[in-house]
Every structure is written in structure tokens, then in C-alpha cells.
Tab-separated table of C-alpha atoms in Angstrom:
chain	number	residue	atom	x	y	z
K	102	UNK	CA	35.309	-26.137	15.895
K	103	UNK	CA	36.692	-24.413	12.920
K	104	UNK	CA	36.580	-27.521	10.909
K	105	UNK	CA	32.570	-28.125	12.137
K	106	UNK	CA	31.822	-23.835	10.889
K	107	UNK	CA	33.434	-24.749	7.762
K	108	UNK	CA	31.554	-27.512	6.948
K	109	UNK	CA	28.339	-25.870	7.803
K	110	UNK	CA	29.301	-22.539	5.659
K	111	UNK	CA	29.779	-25.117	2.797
K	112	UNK	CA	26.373	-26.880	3.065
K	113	UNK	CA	24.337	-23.625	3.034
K	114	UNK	CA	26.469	-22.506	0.072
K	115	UNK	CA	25.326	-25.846	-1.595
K	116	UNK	CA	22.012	-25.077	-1.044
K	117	UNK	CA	22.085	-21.825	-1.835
K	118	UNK	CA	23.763	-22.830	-5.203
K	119	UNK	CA	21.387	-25.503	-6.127
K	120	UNK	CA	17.921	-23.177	-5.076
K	121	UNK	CA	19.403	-20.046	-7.460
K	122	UNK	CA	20.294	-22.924	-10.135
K	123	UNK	CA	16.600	-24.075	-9.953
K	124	UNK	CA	15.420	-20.552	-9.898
K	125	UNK	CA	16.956	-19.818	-13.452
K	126	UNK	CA	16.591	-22.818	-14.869
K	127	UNK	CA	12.676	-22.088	-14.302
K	128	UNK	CA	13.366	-19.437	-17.060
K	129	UNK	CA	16.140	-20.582	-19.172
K	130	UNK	CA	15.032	-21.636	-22.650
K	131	UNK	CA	15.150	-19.734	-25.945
K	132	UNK	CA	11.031	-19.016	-27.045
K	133	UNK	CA	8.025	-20.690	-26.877
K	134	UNK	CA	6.016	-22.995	-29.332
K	135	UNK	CA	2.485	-21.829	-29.409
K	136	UNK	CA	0.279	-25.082	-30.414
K	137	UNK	CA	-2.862	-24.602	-31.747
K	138	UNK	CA	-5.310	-27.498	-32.697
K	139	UNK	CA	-8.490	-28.301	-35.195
K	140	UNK	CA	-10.940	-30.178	-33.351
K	141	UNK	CA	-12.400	-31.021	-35.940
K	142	UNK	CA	-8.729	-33.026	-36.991
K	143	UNK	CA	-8.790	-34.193	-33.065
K	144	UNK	CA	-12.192	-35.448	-33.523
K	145	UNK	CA	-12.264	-37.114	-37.163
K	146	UNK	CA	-10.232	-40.251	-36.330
K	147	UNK	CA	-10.876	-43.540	-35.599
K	148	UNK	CA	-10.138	-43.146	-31.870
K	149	UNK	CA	-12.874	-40.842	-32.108
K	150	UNK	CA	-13.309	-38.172	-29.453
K	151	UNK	CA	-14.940	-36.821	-26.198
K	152	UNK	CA	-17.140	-33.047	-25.766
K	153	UNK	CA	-16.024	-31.447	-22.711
K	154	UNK	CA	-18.763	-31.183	-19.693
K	155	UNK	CA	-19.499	-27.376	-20.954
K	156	UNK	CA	-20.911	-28.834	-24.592
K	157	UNK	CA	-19.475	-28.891	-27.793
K	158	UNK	CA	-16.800	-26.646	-28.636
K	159	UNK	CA	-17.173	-24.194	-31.313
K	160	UNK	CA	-16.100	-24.497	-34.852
K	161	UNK	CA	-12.830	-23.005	-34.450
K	162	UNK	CA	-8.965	-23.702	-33.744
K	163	UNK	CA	-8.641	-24.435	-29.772
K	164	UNK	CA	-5.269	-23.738	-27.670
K	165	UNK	CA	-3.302	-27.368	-27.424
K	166	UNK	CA	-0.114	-25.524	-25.091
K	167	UNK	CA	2.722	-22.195	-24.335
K	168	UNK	CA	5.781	-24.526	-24.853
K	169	UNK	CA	8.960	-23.500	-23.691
K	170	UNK	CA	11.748	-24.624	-25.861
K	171	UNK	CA	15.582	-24.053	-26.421
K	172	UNK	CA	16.874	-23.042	-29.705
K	173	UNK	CA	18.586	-26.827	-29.680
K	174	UNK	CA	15.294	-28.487	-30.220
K	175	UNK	CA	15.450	-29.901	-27.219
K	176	UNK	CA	12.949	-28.381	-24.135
K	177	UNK	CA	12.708	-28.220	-20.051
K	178	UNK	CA	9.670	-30.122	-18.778
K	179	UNK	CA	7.979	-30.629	-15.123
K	180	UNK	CA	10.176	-27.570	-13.399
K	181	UNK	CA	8.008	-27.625	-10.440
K	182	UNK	CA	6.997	-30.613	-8.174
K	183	UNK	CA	4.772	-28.639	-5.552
K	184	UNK	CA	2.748	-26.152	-8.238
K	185	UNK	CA	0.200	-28.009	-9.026
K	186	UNK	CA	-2.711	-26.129	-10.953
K	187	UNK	CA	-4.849	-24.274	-8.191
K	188	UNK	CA	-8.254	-23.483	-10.075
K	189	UNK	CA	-8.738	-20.543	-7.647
K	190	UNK	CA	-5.461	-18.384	-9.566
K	191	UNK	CA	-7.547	-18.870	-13.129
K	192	UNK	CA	-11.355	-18.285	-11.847
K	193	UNK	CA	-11.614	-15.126	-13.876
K	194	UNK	CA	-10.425	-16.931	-17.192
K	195	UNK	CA	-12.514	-20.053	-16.508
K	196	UNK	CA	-15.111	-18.833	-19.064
K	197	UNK	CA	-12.206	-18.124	-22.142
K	198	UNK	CA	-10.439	-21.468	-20.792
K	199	UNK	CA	-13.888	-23.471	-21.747
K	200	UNK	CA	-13.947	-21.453	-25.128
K	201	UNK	CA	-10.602	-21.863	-26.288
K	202	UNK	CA	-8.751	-24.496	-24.242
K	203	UNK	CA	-11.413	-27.312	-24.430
K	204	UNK	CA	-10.118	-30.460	-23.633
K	205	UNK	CA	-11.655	-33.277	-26.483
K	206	UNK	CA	-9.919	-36.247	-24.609
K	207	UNK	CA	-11.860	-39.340	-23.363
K	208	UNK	CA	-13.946	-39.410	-21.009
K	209	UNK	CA	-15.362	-36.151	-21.084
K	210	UNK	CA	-13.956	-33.757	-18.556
K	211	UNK	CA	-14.110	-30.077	-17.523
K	212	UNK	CA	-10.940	-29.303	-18.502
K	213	UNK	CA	-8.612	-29.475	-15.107
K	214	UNK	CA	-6.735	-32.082	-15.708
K	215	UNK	CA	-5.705	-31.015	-19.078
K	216	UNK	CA	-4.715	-27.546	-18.498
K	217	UNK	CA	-3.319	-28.941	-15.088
K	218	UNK	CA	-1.040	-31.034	-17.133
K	219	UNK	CA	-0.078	-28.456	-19.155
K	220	UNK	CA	1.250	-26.167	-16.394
K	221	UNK	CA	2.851	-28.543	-14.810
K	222	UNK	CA	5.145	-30.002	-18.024
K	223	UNK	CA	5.727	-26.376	-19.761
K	224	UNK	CA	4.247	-23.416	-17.385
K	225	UNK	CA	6.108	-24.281	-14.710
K	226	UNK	CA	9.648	-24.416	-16.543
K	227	UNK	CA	8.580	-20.366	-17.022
K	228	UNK	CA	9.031	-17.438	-15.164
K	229	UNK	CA	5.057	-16.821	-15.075
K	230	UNK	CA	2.950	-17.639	-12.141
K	231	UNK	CA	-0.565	-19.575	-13.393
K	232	UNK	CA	-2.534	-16.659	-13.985
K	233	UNK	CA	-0.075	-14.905	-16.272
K	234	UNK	CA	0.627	-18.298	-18.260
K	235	UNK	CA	-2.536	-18.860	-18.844
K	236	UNK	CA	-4.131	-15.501	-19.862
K	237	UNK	CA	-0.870	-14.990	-21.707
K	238	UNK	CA	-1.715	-18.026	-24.449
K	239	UNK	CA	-5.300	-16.892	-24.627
K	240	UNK	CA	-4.385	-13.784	-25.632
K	241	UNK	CA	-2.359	-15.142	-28.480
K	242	UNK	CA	-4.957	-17.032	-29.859
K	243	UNK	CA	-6.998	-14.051	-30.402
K	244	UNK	CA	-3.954	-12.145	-31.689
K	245	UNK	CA	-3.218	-15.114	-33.971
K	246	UNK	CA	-6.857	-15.666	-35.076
K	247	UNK	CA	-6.150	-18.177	-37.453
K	248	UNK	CA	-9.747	-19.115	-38.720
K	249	UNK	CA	-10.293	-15.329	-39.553
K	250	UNK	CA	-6.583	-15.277	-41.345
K	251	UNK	CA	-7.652	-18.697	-43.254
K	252	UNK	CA	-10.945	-17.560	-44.222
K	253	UNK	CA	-9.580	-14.343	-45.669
K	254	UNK	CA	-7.644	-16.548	-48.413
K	255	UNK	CA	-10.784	-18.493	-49.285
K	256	UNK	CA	-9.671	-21.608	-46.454
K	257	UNK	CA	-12.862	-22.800	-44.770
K	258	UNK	CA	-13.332	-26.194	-43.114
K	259	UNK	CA	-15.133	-28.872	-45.318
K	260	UNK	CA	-12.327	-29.315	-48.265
K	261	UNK	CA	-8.880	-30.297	-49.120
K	262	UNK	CA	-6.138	-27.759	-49.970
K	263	UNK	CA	-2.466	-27.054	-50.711
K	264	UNK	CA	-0.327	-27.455	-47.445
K	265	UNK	CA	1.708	-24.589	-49.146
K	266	UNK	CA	-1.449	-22.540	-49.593
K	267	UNK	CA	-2.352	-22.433	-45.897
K	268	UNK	CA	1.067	-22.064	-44.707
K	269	UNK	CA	1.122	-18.926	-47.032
K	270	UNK	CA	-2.391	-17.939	-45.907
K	271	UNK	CA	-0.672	-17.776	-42.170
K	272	UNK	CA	2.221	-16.713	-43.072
K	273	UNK	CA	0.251	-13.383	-44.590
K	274	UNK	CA	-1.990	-13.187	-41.766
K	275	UNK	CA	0.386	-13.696	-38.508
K	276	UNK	CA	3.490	-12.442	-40.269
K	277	UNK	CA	5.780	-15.910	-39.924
K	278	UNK	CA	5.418	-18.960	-41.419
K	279	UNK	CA	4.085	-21.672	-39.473
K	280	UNK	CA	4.794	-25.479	-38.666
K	281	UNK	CA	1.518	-27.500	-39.547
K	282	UNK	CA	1.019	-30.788	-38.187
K	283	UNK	CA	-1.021	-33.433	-39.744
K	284	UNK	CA	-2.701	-36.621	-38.629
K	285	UNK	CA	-4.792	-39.128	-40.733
K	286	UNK	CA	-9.069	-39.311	-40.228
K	287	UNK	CA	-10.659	-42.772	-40.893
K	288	UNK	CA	-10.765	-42.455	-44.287
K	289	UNK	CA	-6.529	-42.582	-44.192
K	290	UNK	CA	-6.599	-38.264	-45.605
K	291	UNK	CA	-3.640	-36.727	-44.148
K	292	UNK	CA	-5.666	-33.710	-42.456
K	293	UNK	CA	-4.696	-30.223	-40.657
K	294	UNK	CA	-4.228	-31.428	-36.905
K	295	UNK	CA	-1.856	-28.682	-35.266
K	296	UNK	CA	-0.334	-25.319	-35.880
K	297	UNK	CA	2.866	-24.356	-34.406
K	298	UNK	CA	3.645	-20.806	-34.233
K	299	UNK	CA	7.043	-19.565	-32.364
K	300	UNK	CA	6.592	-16.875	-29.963
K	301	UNK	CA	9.180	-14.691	-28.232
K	302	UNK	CA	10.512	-15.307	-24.254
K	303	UNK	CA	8.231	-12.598	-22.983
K	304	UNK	CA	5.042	-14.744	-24.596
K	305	UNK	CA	3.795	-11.765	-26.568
K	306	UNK	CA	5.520	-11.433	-29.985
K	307	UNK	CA	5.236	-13.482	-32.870
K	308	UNK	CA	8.462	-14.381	-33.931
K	309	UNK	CA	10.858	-16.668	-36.743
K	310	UNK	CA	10.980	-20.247	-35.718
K	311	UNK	CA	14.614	-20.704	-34.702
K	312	UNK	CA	14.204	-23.802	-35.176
K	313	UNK	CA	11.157	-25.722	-36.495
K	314	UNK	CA	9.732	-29.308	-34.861
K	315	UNK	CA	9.517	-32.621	-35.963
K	316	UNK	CA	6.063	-33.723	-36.572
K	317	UNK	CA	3.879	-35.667	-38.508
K	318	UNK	CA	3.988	-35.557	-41.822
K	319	UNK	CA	1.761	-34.005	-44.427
K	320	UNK	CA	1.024	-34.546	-47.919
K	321	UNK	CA	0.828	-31.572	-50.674
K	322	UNK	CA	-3.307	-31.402	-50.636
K	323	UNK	CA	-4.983	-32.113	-47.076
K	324	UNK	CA	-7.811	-31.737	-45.753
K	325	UNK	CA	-9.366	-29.180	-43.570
K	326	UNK	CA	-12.296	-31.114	-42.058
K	327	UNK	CA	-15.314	-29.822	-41.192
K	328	UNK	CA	-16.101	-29.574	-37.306
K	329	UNK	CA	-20.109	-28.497	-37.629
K	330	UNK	CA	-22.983	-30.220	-35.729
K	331	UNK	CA	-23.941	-32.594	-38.532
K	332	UNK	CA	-20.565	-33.850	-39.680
K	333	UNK	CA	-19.800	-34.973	-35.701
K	334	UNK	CA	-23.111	-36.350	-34.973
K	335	UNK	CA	-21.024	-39.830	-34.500
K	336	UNK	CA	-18.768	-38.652	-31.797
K	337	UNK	CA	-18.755	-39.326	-28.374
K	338	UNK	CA	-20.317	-37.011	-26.415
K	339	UNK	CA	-21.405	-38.261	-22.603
């Protein structure tokens, strides 16, 4: 009888281990890469692009992901098997989700699947439930503002520029420097595609990049391509 208590005592400790293990792990990593995209970049490729069912998105950078990473370089990914994204938590932020977390993937979409994906691989290896993921990012892309922080060093879309010169002009504006990732139009111009900024565990401070990622490269002058009506005419829209 003893021996039969004992072993039951040490299953439920087992389990009780392994769920407090999963609960921290949901929250253990360092700070978050906050990814930031130029649709215009996205769009100007030879793979082309898709508009999302609302219509084109606007001329500005759109939200890519909240990344939870470890100070290692390495991150956690897919902490949750049964959270999938319920669109009921994030009805109130459906209209800021079009705005600035458009998806440009083919085929056109409403957006679901992409921001589904996104919670699953990085929101759910947080401590945040959806709505507080979510609305957290959003609210650094207006704190970050980077079109409004490029513009005010003379850095508009439609010409090339010094990779050193927008780093600096983000730099100025946000307060830390920035990671920028390129990718290459149709033309083969290295181009502004992404820009990583590192954020702090609680998702609301800037912060130093512990430890920067490993990207594309870019060259010295790139491009920051135009994203207006008459330079995408081409691109898929259905």
C-alpha cells in the first residue's frame, strides 16, 4: 500500500513539475525584437505581392512581429499547442490590425492567418494573453513612428540613401540604433525591407539590442522604394 501512495505522490509531483516548468518557460527569454516592414520592399520583388481583402495598405512601415528572444541569439517558438488565435479577444483592434498589420502575402487574405501565425510562434512563448500582445505591438509602432522619424532627416520613399544615414536618422528619432534588413527588388538594388528594434520584457520600452540578428545583407546606398498608387500599379491585387 505504502509502496502504491508513493508512487502516486511521485506522479503528481511530476506533473506538477513539468506544468510550473511550462508555465515559466512561457515567459523566460531576455527582450523582444520588434520587426517592422516596408511594403513597398515586400512588394517590389520579383515574387511580387498580394493587397489584403481591406485594399491597399497605406504608404507607410507595417508591423511584421513582437519576437521574444534570449540574449543568446537563440529564441522560444510555438509555446502553446491549444491557443490558437480567437478573433473574438482582438475585435476592438481589428480596425488598427488592418492599418498596421496588413498581411501582403499571396493570395490575398484578411489578415487571420498571418497574425494567427504570429501568436502562435512568438505570442504564445509570452506572458500576455492575445489582446495584450497584440495591442501591445501596435502601440509601439506609433511610439516608434518611423516614417515621421525618417522624414524629419530628409528620408522619403522614392530614392536611394546611406544605410548609415537612416540608421542614424532612427537612431535620433527612437533613441537606439536599429538592425535594418535588406532584400533585393527586380532590378537586383539591395532595398530597405525590415527594421528591427529591441524592446524591453514588459513590451513597452525601447531598449539597446543585447544582441543584434543575422540578416540579409545591405550595401552602403539602398534604396527606399516608393510604395504609392502609380509605382504598384503591376502588383497583384485580387
Amino acid at each position: 500500500m505504502n509502496v502504491k501512495i508513493s508512487s502516486v505522490v511521485i506522479i503528481k509531483l511530476f506533473v506538477l513539475q513539468c506544468c510550473i516548468s511550462i508555465s515559466f518557460s512561457s515567459s523566460d527569454f531576455d527582450f523582444f525584437y520588434f520587426v517592422q516592414q516596408w511594403p513597398g520592399s515586400y512588394c517590389d520583388t520579383r515574387q511580387s505581392c498580394c493587397y489584403p481583402t481591406t485594399g491597399k495598405p497605406d504608404e507607410d512601415f507595417s508591423i511584421h512581429g513582437l519576437w521574444p528572444n534570449y540574449n543568446t541569439g537563440k529564441w522560444p517558438q510555438n509555446c502553446g499547442s491549444q491557443s490558437s488565435l480567437d478573433r473574438s479577444e482582438i475585435s476592438d483592434l481589428m480596425s488598427r490590425m488592418h492599418k498596421d498589420w496588413p498581411t501582403l502575402a499571396c493570395p490575398t487574405a484578411d489578415g487571420m492567418k498571418f497574425w494567427g501565425h504570429e501568436w502562435d510562434k512568438h505570442g504564445t512563448c509570452t506572458s500576455f494573453d492575445q489582446h495584450t500582445y497584440f495591442q501591445f505591438a501596435l502601440d509601439l509602432k506609433n511610439k516608434a513612428n518611423l516614417l515621421q522619424v525618417l522624414a524629419k532627416s530628409g528620408i522619403r520613399p522614392g530614392n536611394f540613401y546611406g544605410l548609415e544615414s537612416i540608421k542614424q536618422a532612427i537612431q535620433e528619432g527612437v533613441g537606439y540604433e536599429p538592425y535594418i534588413d535588406c532584400n533585393v527588388d527586380s532590378e537586383g538594388n539591395h532595398q530597405v525591407f525590415q527594421v528591427y528594434l529591441c524592446v524591453d520584457k514588459s513590451a513597452t520600452k525601447f531598449i539597446r539590442c543585447p544582441i543584434l540578428p543575422h540578416g540579409r545583407a545591405c550595401g552602403s546606398r539602398i534604396e527606399f522604394p516608393s510604395f504609392s498608387s502609380d509605382s504598384n500599379s503591376s502588383h497583384k491585387e485580387l
